[in-house]
XYZ file of C-alpha atoms in Angstrom:
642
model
C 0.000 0.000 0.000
C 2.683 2.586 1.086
C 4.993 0.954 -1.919
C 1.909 1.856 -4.192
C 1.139 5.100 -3.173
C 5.152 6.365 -3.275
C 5.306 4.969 -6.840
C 1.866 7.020 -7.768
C 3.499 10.397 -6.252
C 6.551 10.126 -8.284
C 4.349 9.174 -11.501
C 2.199 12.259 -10.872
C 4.506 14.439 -9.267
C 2.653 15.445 -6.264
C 6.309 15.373 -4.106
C 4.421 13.667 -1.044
C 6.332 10.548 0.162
C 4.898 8.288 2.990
C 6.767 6.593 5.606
C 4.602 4.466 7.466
C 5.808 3.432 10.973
C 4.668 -0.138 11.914
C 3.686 -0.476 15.697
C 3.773 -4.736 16.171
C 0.997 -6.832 18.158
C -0.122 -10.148 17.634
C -4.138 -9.890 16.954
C -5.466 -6.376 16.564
C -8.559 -7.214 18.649
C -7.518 -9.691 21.027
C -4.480 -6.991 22.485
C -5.998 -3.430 23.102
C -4.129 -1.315 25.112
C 0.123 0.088 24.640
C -0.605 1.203 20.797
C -3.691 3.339 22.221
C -1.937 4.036 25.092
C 0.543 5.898 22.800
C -1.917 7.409 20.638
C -3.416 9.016 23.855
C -0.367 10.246 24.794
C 0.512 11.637 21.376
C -3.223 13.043 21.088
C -3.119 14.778 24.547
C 0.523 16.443 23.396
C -1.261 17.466 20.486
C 1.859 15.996 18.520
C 2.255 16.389 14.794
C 4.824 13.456 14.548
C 2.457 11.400 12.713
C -0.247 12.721 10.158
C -2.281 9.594 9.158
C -3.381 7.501 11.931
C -4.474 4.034 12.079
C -6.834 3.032 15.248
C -8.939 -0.254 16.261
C -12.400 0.818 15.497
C -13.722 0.048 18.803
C -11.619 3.604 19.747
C -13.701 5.985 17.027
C -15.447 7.705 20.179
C -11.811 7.678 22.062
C -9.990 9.478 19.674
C -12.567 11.634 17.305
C -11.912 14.389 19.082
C -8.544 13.997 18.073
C -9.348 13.277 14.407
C -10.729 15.205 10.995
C -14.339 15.287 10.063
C -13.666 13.349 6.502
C -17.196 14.585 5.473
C -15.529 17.943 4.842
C -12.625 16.798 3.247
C -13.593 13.717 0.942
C -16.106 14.016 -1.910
C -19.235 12.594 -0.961
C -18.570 9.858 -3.976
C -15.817 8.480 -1.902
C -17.349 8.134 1.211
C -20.277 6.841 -0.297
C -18.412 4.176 -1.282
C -18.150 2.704 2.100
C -21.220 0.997 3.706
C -23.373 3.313 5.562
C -24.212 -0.060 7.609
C -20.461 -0.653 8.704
C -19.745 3.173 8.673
C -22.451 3.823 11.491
C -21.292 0.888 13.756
C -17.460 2.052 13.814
C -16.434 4.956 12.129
C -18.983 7.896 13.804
C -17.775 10.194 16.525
C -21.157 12.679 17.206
C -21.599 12.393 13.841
C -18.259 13.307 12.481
C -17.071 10.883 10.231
C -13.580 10.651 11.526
C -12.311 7.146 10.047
C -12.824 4.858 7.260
C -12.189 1.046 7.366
C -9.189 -0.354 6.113
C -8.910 -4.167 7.322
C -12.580 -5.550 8.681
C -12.486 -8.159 11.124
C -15.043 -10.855 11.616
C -15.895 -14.254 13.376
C -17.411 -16.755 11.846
C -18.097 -20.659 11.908
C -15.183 -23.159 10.855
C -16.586 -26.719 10.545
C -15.177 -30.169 10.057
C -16.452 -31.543 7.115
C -14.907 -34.573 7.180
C -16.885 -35.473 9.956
C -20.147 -34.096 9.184
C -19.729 -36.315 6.064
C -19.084 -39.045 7.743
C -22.200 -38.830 9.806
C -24.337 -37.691 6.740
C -24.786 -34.079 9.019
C -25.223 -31.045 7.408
C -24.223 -26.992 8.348
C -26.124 -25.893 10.846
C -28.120 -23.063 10.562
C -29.707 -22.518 14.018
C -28.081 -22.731 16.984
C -30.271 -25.805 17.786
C -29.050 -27.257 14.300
C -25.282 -26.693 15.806
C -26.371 -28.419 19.372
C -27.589 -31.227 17.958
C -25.696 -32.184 15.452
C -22.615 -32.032 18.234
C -24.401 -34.004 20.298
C -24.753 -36.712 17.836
C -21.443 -36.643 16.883
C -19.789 -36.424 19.968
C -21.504 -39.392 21.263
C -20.671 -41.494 17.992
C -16.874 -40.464 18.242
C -17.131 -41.116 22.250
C -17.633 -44.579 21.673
C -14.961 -44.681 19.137
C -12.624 -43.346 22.203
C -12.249 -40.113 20.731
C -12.727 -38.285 23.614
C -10.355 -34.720 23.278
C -13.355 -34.171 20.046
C -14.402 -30.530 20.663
C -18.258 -29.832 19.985
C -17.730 -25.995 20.129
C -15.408 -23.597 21.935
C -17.892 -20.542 22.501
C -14.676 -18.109 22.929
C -15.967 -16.794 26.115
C -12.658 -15.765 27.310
C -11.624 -13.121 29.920
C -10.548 -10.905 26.803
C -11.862 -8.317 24.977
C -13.487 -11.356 22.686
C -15.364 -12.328 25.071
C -17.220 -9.406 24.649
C -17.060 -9.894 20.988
C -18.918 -13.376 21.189
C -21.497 -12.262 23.948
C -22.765 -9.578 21.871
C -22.919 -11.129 18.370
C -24.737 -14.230 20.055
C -27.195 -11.787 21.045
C -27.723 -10.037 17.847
C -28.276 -13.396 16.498
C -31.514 -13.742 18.497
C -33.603 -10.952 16.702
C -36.634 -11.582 15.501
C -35.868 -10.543 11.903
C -32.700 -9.570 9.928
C -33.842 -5.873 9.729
C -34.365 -5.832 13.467
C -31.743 -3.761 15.396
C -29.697 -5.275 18.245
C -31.948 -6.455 20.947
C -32.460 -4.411 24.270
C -30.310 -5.844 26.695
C -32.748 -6.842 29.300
C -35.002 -8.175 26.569
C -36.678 -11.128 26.386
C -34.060 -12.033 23.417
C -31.104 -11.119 25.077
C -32.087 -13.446 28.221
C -33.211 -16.459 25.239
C -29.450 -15.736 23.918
C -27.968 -16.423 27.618
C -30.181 -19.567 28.198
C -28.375 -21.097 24.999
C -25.179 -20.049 25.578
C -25.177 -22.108 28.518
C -27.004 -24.697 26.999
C -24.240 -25.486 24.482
C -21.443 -25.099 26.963
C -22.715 -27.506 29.524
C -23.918 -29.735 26.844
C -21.225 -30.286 24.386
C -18.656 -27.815 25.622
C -17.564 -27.327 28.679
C -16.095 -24.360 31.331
C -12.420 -24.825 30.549
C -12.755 -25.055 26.683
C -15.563 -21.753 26.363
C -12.323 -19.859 28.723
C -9.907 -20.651 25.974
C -8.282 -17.964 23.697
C -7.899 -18.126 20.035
C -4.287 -19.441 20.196
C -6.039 -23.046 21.476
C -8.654 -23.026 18.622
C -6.226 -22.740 16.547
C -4.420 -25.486 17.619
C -7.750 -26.929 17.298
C -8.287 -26.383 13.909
C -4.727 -27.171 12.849
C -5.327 -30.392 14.945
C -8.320 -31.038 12.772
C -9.980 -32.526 16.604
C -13.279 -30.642 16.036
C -16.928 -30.758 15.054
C -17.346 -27.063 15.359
C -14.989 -23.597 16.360
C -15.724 -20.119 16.384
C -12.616 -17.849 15.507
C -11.654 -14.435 13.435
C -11.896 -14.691 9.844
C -8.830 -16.001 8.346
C -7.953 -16.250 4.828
C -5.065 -18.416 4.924
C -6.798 -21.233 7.130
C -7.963 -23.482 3.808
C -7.569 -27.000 5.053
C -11.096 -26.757 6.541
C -14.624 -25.009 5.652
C -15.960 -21.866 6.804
C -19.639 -20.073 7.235
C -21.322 -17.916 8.981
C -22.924 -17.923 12.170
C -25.989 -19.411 13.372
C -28.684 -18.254 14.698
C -32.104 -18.634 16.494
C -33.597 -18.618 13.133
C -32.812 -19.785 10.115
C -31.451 -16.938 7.768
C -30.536 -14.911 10.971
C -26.938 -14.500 11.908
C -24.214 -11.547 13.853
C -20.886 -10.925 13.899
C -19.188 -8.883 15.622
C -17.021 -5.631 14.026
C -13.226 -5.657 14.501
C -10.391 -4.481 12.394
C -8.478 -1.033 11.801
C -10.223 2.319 10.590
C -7.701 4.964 9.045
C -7.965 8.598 10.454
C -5.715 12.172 9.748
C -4.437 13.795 13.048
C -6.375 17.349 13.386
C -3.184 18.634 15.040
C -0.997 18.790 11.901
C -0.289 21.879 9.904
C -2.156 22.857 6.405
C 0.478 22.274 4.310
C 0.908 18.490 5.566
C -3.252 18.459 6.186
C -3.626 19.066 1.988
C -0.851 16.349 1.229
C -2.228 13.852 3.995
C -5.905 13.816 2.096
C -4.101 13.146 -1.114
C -2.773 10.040 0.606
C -5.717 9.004 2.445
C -7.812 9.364 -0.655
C -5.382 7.146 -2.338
C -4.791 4.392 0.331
C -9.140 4.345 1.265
C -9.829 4.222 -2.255
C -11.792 1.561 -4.089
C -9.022 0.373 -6.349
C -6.805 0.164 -3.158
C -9.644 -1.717 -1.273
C -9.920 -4.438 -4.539
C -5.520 -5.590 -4.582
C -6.220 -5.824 -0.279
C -9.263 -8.404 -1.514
C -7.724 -10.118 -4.074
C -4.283 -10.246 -2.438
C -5.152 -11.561 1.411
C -8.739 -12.265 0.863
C -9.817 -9.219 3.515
C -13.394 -8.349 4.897
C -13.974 -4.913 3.260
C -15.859 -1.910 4.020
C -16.698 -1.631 0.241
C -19.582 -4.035 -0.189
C -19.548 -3.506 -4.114
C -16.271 -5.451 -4.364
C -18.093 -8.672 -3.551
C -20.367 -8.049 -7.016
C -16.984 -7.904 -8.857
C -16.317 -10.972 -11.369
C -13.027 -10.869 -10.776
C -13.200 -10.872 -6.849
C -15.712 -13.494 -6.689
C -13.568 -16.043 -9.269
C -11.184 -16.054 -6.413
C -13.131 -15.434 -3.401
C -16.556 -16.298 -1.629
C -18.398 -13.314 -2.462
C -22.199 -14.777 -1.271
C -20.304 -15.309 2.322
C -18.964 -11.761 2.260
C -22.537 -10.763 1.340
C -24.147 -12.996 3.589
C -22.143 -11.771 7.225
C -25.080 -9.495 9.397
C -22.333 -7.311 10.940
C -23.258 -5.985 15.034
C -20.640 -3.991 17.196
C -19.464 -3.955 20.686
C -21.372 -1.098 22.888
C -18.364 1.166 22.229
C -20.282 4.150 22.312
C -21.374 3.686 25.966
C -18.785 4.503 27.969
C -15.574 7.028 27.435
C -13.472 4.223 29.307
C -14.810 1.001 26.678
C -12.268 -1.315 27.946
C -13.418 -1.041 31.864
C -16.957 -1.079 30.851
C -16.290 -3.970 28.532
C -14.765 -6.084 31.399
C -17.235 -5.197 33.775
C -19.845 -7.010 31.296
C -17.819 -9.639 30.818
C -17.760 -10.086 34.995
C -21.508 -9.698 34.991
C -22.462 -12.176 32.249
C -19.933 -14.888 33.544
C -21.790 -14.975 36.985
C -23.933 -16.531 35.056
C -22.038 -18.463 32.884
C -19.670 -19.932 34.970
C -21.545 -18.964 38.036
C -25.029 -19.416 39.694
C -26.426 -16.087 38.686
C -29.519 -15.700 36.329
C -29.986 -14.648 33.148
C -32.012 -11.531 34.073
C -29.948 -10.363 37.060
C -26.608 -10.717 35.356
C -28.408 -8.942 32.090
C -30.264 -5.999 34.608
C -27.148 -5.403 35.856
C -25.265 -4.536 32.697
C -28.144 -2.833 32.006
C -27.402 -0.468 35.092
C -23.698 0.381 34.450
C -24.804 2.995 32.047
C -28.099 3.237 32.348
C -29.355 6.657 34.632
C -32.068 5.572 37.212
C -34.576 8.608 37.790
C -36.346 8.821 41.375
C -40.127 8.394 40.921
C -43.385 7.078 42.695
C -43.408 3.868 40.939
C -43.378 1.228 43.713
C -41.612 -1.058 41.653
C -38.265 0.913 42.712
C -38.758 1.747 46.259
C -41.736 1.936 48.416
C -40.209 4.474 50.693
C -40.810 7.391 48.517
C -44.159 6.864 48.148
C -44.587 6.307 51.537
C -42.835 9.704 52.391
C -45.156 11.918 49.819
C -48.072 10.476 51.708
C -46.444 11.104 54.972
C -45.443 14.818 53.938
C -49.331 15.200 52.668
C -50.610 13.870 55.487
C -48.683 16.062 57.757
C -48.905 19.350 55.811
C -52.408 19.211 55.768
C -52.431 18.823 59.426
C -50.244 21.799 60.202
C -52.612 24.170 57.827
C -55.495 22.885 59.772
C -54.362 23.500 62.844
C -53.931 27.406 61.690
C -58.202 27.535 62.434
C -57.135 26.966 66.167
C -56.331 30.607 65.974
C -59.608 31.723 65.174
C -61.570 29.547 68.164
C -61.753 32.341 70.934
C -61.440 29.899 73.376
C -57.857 29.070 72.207
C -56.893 32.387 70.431
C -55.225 33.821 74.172
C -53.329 30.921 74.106
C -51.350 31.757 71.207
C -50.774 35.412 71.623
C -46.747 34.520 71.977
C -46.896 35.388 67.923
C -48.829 37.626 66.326
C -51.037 35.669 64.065
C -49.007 36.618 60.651
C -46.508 35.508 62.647
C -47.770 31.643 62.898
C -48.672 31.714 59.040
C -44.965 32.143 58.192
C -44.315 29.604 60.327
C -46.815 26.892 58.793
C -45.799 28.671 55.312
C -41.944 27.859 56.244
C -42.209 24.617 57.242
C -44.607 23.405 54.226
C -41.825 24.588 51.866
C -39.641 22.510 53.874
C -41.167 19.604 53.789
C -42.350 20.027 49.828
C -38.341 20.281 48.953
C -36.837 17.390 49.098
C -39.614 15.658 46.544
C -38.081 18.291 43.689
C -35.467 15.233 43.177
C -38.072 12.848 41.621
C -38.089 12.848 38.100
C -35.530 13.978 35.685
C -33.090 16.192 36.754
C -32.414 19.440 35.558
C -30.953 22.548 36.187
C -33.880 24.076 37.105
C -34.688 21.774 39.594
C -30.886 22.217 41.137
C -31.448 26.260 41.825
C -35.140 25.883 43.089
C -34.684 23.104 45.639
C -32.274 25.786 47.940
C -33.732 28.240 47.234
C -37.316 26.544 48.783
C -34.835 25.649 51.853
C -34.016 28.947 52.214
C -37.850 30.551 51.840
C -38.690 27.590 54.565
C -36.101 28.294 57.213
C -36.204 32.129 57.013
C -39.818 32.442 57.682
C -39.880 29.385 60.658
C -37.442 31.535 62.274
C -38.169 35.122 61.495
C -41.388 34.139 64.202
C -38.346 33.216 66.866
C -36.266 35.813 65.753
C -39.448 38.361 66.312
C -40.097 36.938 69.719
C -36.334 37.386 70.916
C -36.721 40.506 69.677
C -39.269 41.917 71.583
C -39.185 39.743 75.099
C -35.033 41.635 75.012
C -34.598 42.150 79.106
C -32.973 44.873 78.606
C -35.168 48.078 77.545
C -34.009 49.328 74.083
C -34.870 51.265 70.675
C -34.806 48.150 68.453
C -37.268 46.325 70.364
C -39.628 48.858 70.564
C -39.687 49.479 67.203
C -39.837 45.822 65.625
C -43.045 45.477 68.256
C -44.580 49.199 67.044
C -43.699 47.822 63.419
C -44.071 44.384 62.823
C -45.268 44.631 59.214
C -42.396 47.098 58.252
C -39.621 44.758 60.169
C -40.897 41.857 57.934
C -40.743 43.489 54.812
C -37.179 44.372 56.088
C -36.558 40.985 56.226
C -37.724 39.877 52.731
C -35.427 42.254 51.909
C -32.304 40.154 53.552
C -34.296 37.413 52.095
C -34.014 38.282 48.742
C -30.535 38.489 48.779
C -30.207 34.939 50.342
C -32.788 33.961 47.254
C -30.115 35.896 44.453
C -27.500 33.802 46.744
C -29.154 30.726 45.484
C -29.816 31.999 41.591
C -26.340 32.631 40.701
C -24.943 30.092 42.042
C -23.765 27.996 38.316
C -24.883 24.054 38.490
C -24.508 21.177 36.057
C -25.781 17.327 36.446
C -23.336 15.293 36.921
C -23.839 11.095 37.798
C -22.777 9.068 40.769
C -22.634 5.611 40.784
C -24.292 4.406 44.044
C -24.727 0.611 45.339
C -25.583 -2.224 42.779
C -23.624 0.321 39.988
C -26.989 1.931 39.917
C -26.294 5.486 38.443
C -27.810 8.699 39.409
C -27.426 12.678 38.809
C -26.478 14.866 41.431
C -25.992 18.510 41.096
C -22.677 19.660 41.168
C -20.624 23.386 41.308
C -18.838 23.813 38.514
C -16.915 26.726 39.196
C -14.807 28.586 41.706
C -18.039 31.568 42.033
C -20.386 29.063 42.665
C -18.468 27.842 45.632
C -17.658 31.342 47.043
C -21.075 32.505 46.917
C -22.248 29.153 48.451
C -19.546 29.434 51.163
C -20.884 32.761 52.199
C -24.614 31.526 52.221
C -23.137 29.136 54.814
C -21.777 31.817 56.506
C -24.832 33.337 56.744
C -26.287 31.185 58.403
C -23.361 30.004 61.129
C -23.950 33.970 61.680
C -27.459 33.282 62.494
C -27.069 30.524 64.582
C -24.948 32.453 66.835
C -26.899 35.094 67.041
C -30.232 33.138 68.120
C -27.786 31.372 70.495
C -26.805 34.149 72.498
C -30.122 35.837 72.086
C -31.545 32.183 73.934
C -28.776 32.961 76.534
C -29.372 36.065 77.427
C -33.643 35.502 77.256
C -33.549 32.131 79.271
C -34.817 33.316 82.511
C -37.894 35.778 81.396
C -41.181 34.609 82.705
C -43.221 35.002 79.412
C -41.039 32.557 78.088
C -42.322 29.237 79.769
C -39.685 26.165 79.593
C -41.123 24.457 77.118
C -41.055 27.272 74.575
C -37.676 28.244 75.726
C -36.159 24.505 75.178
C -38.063 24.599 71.637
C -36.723 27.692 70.804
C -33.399 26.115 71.586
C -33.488 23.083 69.638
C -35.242 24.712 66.489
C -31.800 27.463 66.597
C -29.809 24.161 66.443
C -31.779 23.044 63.923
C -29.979 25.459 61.547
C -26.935 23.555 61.848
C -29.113 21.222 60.209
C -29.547 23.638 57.291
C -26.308 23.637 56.162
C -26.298 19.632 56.115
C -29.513 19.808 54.033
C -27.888 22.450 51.734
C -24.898 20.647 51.467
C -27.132 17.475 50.739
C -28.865 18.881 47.691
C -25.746 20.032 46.114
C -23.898 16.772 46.625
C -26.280 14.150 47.018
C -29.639 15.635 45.198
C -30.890 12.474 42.773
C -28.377 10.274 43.824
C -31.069 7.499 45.627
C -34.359 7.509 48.152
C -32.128 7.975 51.284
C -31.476 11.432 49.705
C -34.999 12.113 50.099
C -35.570 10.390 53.290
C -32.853 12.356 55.416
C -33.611 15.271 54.059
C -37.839 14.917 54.163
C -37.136 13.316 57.532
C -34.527 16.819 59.052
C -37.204 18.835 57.488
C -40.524 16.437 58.312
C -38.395 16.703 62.214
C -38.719 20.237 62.131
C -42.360 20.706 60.773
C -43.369 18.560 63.369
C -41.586 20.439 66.340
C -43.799 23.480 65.055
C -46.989 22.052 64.422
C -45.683 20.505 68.303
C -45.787 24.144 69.569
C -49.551 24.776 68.574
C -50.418 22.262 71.038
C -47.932 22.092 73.787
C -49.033 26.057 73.815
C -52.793 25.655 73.847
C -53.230 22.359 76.013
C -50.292 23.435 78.762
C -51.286 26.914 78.828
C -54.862 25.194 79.460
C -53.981 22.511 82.056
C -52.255 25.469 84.104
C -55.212 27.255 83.678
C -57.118 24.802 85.167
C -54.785 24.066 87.924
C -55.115 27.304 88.993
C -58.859 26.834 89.266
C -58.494 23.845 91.525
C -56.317 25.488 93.783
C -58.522 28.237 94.271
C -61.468 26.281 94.817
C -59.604 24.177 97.602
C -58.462 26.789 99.559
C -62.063 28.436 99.602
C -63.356 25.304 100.767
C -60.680 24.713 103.434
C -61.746 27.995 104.435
């Protein structure tokens, strides 16, 4: 290819030599990691020692940032070329086309034909065709004492193609050919498990689905096999090849592997203008037809396989015939940890006692982004809470009539009746806050839920604050005029409120996941800059201000008779309860969507302090009227004992 090219420059002298550096590996699926390794480290460097790059196409979504849209450099004849089909699965990166296939890779079905002959078998074309016709022929060459036959080595390795085979298995379970690749918790997907472990405990076994390709090899070389699953190789000749089975007859997968060829954005315009002349040169269809004809390659040009000359040397109808799937690729930035962790899932199952639907949910779960709802399918608790919260919010706004029943309204004179409004008011918004975290999350939803914390716990305590206020021992200006001018003093305070509100709007968020327990993911809201945390560190101090405050305000109050004990101890724990504020807040901007106990602690600090209020109404009307009556008993006795 290089040879070619050089020779074309001279001929059309377009003074642009290649030098093509070969980086050695045995298998170029298999092996993934030192090559990329360097390319990473070359990307990140933003080197321009190398101009054309050539990349496994499981790395498209790894290294297109790195790479040249081609769709604005190649004529759309040239990339039309190129199979949309196999251009989709490997070559995309948010769709930039940032690679075209050079070498395709595939698996497919190499089959003994001596001994299907000899036992008048024919090629299977189901996997139930493959199943039992091994287990016909194993038990005929058994009890010839050929017992080291394999039926079929599944290549369900601890490699990367184990992946490979788990996922083109699956594909092979669609309903139709036109079908996409089954849902991974589908009813196909878990059909696709069953018989994967139907054909390795039934003519397979543990040890020979764990083997790499190096033992089928020796396998087929051996020529000790009924069936083997390996990589498409041209130069293996001395037995037949086909493509895969399926569930049904006509359906088939194999997985996508091989090399895609990319051009390094990094490099200058005068080397950009000779690297397209290359690339078009070295991707083009005359280029793709001597790789065919000379090592018999999988190519991304599907009209090669309709050319005479191709097909007098080659197998075109099995070319034709392959139903190509991928590898989840574009699922994860890190494929190769994500790709492992499937592989650990699926062989709890496998190899392990695990089912078919666990094993399959939870691959579904490494990527998939649980939202908090109501359904009870995911957690009762929720539900459970939002009843709770109604229950007890509607039981705090009745109890507001209580101070309209003259017989009660003396009792409650502690607070002006605005007063106990806010307080309900408060502590409904901070019960209703927490619940902003079901459904999807958004940005929205990150601003409003502290700033309904804040609304909350400024108006339960502006009531406290008021009272400290005017019950100050010591005579003084301030006092009188918060008691002469109640209405003005809170309007004063929305003021102070509003800036703890802008406090909360400017404050920059983005959603962000966590992975929790069970790799179950979740968003969270998250900071994203050094302003947002500054303005969120003063909030905070804000309110450490405020709890000091209301501390020594408590301290310097706690001996006033209008103040009865139990008011004084609530007022007490309810200023501590602002320490509790700053957990919640921190809460919502760490843990906000992350699972139910989110929502529990903080509907359970804020249900805690609703209920210490609502707690108030009647320790204040039913104390204030057992005293009451106490004092009528003891007047009546001592008239009597008189």
């Amino acid at each position: 290819m290089i040879n070619k090219f050089n020779n074309y420059s001279k001929e059309n002298n377009l003074n642009i030599t290649l030098h093509f550096n070969y980086y050695s590996r045995i298998n170029s699926t298999n092996n993934v990691g030192d090559y990329e390794s360097q390319l990473d480290i070359l990307f990140n460097r933003h080197s321009q020692k190398y101009d054309i790059i050539f990349y496994d196409n499981i790395f498209s979504r790894r290294y297109g940032p790195h790479l040249l849209n081609l769709k604005e450099l190649l004529p759309n004849e040239h990339i039309n070329l190129y199979s949309d089909n196999i251009l989709s699965k490997t070559s995309l990166y948010k769709d930039k086309l940032v690679g075209l296939p050079v070498i395709i890779d595939s698996t497919v079905l190499y089959y003994n034909h001596e001994l299907l002959n000899k036992y008048n078998k024919t090629i299977p074309k189901t996997w139930d065709e493959l199943l039992n016709t091994s287990k016909y022929i194993l038990k005929e060459e058994h009890k010839a004492n050929n017992t080291n036959v394999v039926g079929y080595n599944g290549l369900f390795s601890y490699t990367e193609t184990g992946t490979c085979s788990l996922y083109e298995f699956i594909y092979s379970f669609r309903n139709s050919i036109n079908e996409p690749f089954p849902e991974i918790t589908s009813s196909e997907a878990i059909k696709a498990l069953t018989m994967i472990k139907r054909i390795k405990d039934e003519i397979s076994s543990d040890d020979i689905f764990q083997m790499d390709e190096q033992f089928t090899l020796d396998r087929i070389y051996e020529g000790n096999f009924i069936f083997l699953k390996l990589w498409y190789y041209a130069y293996i000749d001395q037995y037949k090849f086909t493509v895969l089975p399926g569930d049904k007859e006509g359906i088939s997968g194999s997985i996508i592997g091989g090399y895609n060829v990319g051009i390094n954005k990094y490099i200058d315009e005068a080397k950009r203008n000779a690297a397209i002349t290359a690339y078009s040169y070295i991707t083009s269809k005359e280029m793709q037809k001597d790789f065919v004809m000379d090592f018999g390659i999988v190519s991304g040009i599907f009209s090669l396989y309709n050319d005479e000359e191709i097909c007098s040397k080659w197998d075109c109808s099995f070319f034709r015939n392959l139903q190509f799937t991928t590898r989840p690729t574009s699922k994860s930035n890190d494929y190769i940890s994500y790709s492992k962790t499937i592989r650990d899932y699926v062989y709890q199952f496998l190899y392990g006692d695990k089912s078919e639907s666990e094993v399959l949910n939870e691959i579904d779960n490494i990527t998939k982004v649980f939202d908090l709802t109501l359904n009870t399918s995911d957690s009762i608790i929720i539900l459970l809470l939002v009843i709770l919260s109604i229950i007890l919010s509607t039981i705090m706004l009745l109890s507001l009539t209580i101070l309209y029943i003259k017989k009660y309204a003396s009792d409650f004179k502690i607070f002006p009746k605005l007063f106990w409004f806010m307080v309900v008011f408060g502590s409904l918004l901070s019960i209703i806050s927490p619940f902003l975290r079901l459904g999807e999350a958004k940005i929205i939803k990150c601003k409003i839920e502290p700033l309904l914390i804040s609304i909350g716990f400024f108006f339960n305590y502006l009531s406290y604050i008021y009272m400290l206020i005017i019950y100050f021992p010591i005579k003084n200006k301030i006092s009188q005029w918060v008691e002469l001018h109640k209405h003005l003093f809170i309007l004063l305070s929305i003021v102070v409120l509003a800036l703890i509100i802008s406090f909360d709007l400017v404050i920059p968020y983005d959603i962000d996941q966590i992975i929790v327990s069970n790799n179950k993911k979740y968003h969270k809201c998250v900071i994203n800059n050094q302003f947002g945390h500054t303005i969120d560190y003063l909030k905070k101090a804000f309110y450490i201000i405020i709890t000091i405050i209301l501390n020594v305000a408590i301290f310097i109050e706690w001996n006033i008779k209008e103040l009865n004990k139990e008011t004084r101890l609530l007022i007490y724990e309810e200023s501590e309860n602002i320490n509790k504020l700053l957990k919640i807040q921190r809460d919502v901007k760490e843990s906000s969507y992350i699972n139910s106990n989110s929502i529990s602690s903080s509907s359970k600090e804020n249900s805690n302090i609703s209920y210490k209020i609502l707690n108030l109404h009647f320790k204040e009307t039913f104390n204030r009227r057992s005293s009451s009556d106490e004092e009528k008993a003891i007047t009546i006795s001592i008239t009597i004992s008189k």
